[in-house]
Amino acid sequence: MSNVNIPQLIQQTQSLDNNVRRAAEDNLKQLQQRHFPNYLLELCRILQDQSVSPVIRQGAGLLLKNAITTSRGNIAEIRQRWTGNLDEATRLKIKQSLLGTLTSQSEQARS
């Protein structure tokens, strides 16, 4: 995962070229499936990094939300993703990162 440029993939998900967008979305899905804890932590890092474009940070926040929650709001599924796939140290890092993001000067990153 260290060779992957997630901010670049996030940017590519906004491409007008369907092939570029689909390839980036597929790469992000594979990263999520294969490296779930590290994927979430990297999204948190991007979300907090004030040197990263607000649009990319917002994309990282959306990917993070989607990786942890579901659109159907199934509490059991959300709980399984959060407690079943992540150890306590990783959950704590994510919580701290998200709380830190709430104090960001960038409104786009906070929303």
PDB file of C-alpha atoms in Angstrom:
ATOM      1  CA  MET A   1       0.000   0.000   0.000  1.00  0.00           C
ATOM      2  CA  SER A   2       2.979   2.322   0.521  1.00  0.00           C
ATOM      3  CA  ASN A   3       3.453   2.727  -3.242  1.00  0.00           C
ATOM      4  CA  VAL A   4      -0.121   3.880  -3.807  1.00  0.00           C
ATOM      5  CA  ASN A   5      -0.917   7.578  -4.072  1.00  0.00           C
ATOM      6  CA  ILE A   6      -4.375   7.754  -2.507  1.00  0.00           C
ATOM      7  CA  PRO A   7      -4.783  11.527  -2.972  1.00  0.00           C
ATOM      8  CA  GLN A   8      -4.128  11.028  -6.692  1.00  0.00           C
ATOM      9  CA  LEU A   9      -6.707   8.226  -6.811  1.00  0.00           C
ATOM     10  CA  ILE A  10      -9.228  10.466  -5.032  1.00  0.00           C
ATOM     11  CA  GLN A  11      -8.575  13.172  -7.600  1.00  0.00           C
ATOM     12  CA  GLN A  12      -9.027  10.656 -10.415  1.00  0.00           C
ATOM     13  CA  THR A  13     -12.438   9.634  -9.040  1.00  0.00           C
ATOM     14  CA  GLN A  14     -13.587  13.103 -10.069  1.00  0.00           C
ATOM     15  CA  SER A  15     -12.360  12.714 -13.644  1.00  0.00           C
ATOM     16  CA  LEU A  16     -14.707  13.290 -16.549  1.00  0.00           C
ATOM     17  CA  ASP A  17     -13.109  10.304 -18.276  1.00  0.00           C
ATOM     18  CA  ASN A  18     -15.168   7.250 -17.265  1.00  0.00           C
ATOM     19  CA  ASN A  19     -12.216   4.874 -17.683  1.00  0.00           C
ATOM     20  CA  VAL A  20      -9.974   6.932 -15.400  1.00  0.00           C
ATOM     21  CA  ARG A  21     -12.736   7.335 -12.819  1.00  0.00           C
ATOM     22  CA  ARG A  22     -13.653   3.626 -12.790  1.00  0.00           C
ATOM     23  CA  ALA A  23     -10.019   2.544 -12.533  1.00  0.00           C
ATOM     24  CA  ALA A  24      -9.471   4.867  -9.560  1.00  0.00           C
ATOM     25  CA  GLU A  25     -12.670   3.666  -7.858  1.00  0.00           C
ATOM     26  CA  ASP A  26     -11.638   0.028  -8.392  1.00  0.00           C
ATOM     27  CA  ASN A  27      -8.168   0.697  -6.960  1.00  0.00           C
ATOM     28  CA  LEU A  28      -9.653   2.363  -3.892  1.00  0.00           C
ATOM     29  CA  LYS A  29     -12.081  -0.536  -3.362  1.00  0.00           C
ATOM     30  CA  GLN A  30      -9.218  -3.030  -3.581  1.00  0.00           C
ATOM     31  CA  LEU A  31      -7.199  -1.036  -1.056  1.00  0.00           C
ATOM     32  CA  GLN A  32     -10.183  -0.954   1.267  1.00  0.00           C
ATOM     33  CA  GLN A  33     -10.689  -4.708   1.003  1.00  0.00           C
ATOM     34  CA  ARG A  34      -7.035  -5.727   1.271  1.00  0.00           C
ATOM     35  CA  HIS A  35      -5.694  -3.157   3.734  1.00  0.00           C
ATOM     36  CA  PHE A  36      -8.757  -1.980   5.662  1.00  0.00           C
ATOM     37  CA  PRO A  37      -7.091  -0.610   8.838  1.00  0.00           C
ATOM     38  CA  ASN A  38      -4.220   1.069   6.965  1.00  0.00           C
ATOM     39  CA  TYR A  39      -6.628   2.386   4.329  1.00  0.00           C
ATOM     40  CA  LEU A  40      -8.718   4.089   7.011  1.00  0.00           C
ATOM     41  CA  LEU A  41      -5.664   5.509   8.744  1.00  0.00           C
ATOM     42  CA  GLU A  42      -4.342   6.893   5.455  1.00  0.00           C
ATOM     43  CA  LEU A  43      -7.700   8.524   4.745  1.00  0.00           C
ATOM     44  CA  CYS A  44      -7.546  10.086   8.215  1.00  0.00           C
ATOM     45  CA  ARG A  45      -4.026  11.357   7.520  1.00  0.00           C
ATOM     46  CA  ILE A  46      -5.163  12.939   4.248  1.00  0.00           C
ATOM     47  CA  LEU A  47      -8.221  14.439   5.931  1.00  0.00           C
ATOM     48  CA  GLN A  48      -6.043  16.148   8.542  1.00  0.00           C
ATOM     49  CA  ASP A  49      -3.245  17.280   6.209  1.00  0.00           C
ATOM     50  CA  GLN A  50      -3.819  21.002   5.641  1.00  0.00           C
ATOM     51  CA  SER A  51      -1.372  20.997   2.717  1.00  0.00           C
ATOM     52  CA  VAL A  52      -3.715  18.724   0.741  1.00  0.00           C
ATOM     53  CA  SER A  53      -6.369  20.343  -1.457  1.00  0.00           C
ATOM     54  CA  PRO A  54      -9.701  20.797   0.357  1.00  0.00           C
ATOM     55  CA  VAL A  55     -11.451  18.870  -2.442  1.00  0.00           C
ATOM     56  CA  ILE A  56      -9.145  15.868  -1.905  1.00  0.00           C
ATOM     57  CA  ARG A  57      -9.588  16.122   1.859  1.00  0.00           C
ATOM     58  CA  GLN A  58     -13.347  16.179   1.429  1.00  0.00           C
ATOM     59  CA  GLY A  59     -13.098  13.114  -0.815  1.00  0.00           C
ATOM     60  CA  ALA A  60     -11.014  11.332   1.818  1.00  0.00           C
ATOM     61  CA  GLY A  61     -13.665  12.132   4.422  1.00  0.00           C
ATOM     62  CA  LEU A  62     -16.412  10.763   2.214  1.00  0.00           C
ATOM     63  CA  LEU A  63     -14.451   7.569   1.523  1.00  0.00           C
ATOM     64  CA  LEU A  64     -13.793   7.189   5.252  1.00  0.00           C
ATOM     65  CA  LYS A  65     -17.469   7.606   6.089  1.00  0.00           C
ATOM     66  CA  ASN A  66     -18.487   5.132   3.393  1.00  0.00           C
ATOM     67  CA  ALA A  67     -15.898   2.589   4.528  1.00  0.00           C
ATOM     68  CA  ILE A  68     -17.195   2.600   8.091  1.00  0.00           C
ATOM     69  CA  THR A  69     -20.931   3.128   7.649  1.00  0.00           C
ATOM     70  CA  THR A  70     -23.551   1.916   5.196  1.00  0.00           C
ATOM     71  CA  SER A  71     -26.144   3.803   3.226  1.00  0.00           C
ATOM     72  CA  ARG A  72     -28.798   1.499   4.635  1.00  0.00           C
ATOM     73  CA  GLY A  73     -27.896   2.401   8.218  1.00  0.00           C
ATOM     74  CA  ASN A  74     -27.681  -1.242   9.305  1.00  0.00           C
ATOM     75  CA  ILE A  75     -26.331  -0.845  12.840  1.00  0.00           C
ATOM     76  CA  ALA A  76     -25.157  -4.470  13.084  1.00  0.00           C
ATOM     77  CA  GLU A  77     -23.145  -4.118   9.859  1.00  0.00           C
ATOM     78  CA  ILE A  78     -21.637  -0.810  10.989  1.00  0.00           C
ATOM     79  CA  ARG A  79     -20.713  -2.310  14.372  1.00  0.00           C
ATOM     80  CA  GLN A  80     -19.088  -5.301  12.650  1.00  0.00           C
ATOM     81  CA  ARG A  81     -16.981  -3.046  10.413  1.00  0.00           C
ATOM     82  CA  TRP A  82     -15.923  -0.934  13.367  1.00  0.00           C
ATOM     83  CA  THR A  83     -15.284  -3.580  16.020  1.00  0.00           C
ATOM     84  CA  GLY A  84     -14.754  -6.732  13.974  1.00  0.00           C
ATOM     85  CA  ASN A  85     -12.243  -5.360  11.483  1.00  0.00           C
ATOM     86  CA  LEU A  86     -10.326  -2.848  13.596  1.00  0.00           C
ATOM     87  CA  ASP A  87      -8.310  -3.265  16.761  1.00  0.00           C
ATOM     88  CA  GLU A  88      -8.710  -0.839  19.660  1.00  0.00           C
ATOM     89  CA  ALA A  89      -5.524   1.110  18.838  1.00  0.00           C
ATOM     90  CA  THR A  90      -6.660   1.728  15.258  1.00  0.00           C
ATOM     91  CA  ARG A  91     -10.139   2.782  16.374  1.00  0.00           C
ATOM     92  CA  LEU A  92      -8.584   5.222  18.847  1.00  0.00           C
ATOM     93  CA  LYS A  93      -6.325   6.723  16.149  1.00  0.00           C
ATOM     94  CA  ILE A  94      -9.314   7.188  13.841  1.00  0.00           C
ATOM     95  CA  LYS A  95     -11.390   8.816  16.575  1.00  0.00           C
ATOM     96  CA  GLN A  96      -8.561  11.193  17.478  1.00  0.00           C
ATOM     97  CA  SER A  97      -8.016  12.061  13.841  1.00  0.00           C
ATOM     98  CA  LEU A  98     -11.685  12.809  13.275  1.00  0.00           C
ATOM     99  CA  LEU A  99     -11.885  14.955  16.385  1.00  0.00           C
ATOM    100  CA  GLY A 100      -8.804  16.847  15.203  1.00  0.00           C
ATOM    101  CA  THR A 101     -10.404  17.430  11.822  1.00  0.00           C
ATOM    102  CA  LEU A 102     -13.379  19.128  13.463  1.00  0.00           C
ATOM    103  CA  THR A 103     -11.034  21.968  14.446  1.00  0.00           C
ATOM    104  CA  SER A 104      -9.759  22.385  10.883  1.00  0.00           C
ATOM    105  CA  GLN A 105      -9.908  25.857   9.400  1.00  0.00           C
ATOM    106  CA  SER A 106     -11.144  24.334   6.146  1.00  0.00           C
ATOM    107  CA  GLU A 107     -14.925  24.146   6.187  1.00  0.00           C
ATOM    108  CA  GLN A 108     -14.860  21.683   3.265  1.00  0.00           C
ATOM    109  CA  ALA A 109     -12.722  19.247   5.250  1.00  0.00           C
ATOM    110  CA  ARG A 110     -15.084  19.465   8.231  1.00  0.00           C
ATOM    111  CA  SER A 111     -18.251  18.817   6.236  1.00  0.00           C
TER     112      SER A 111
END
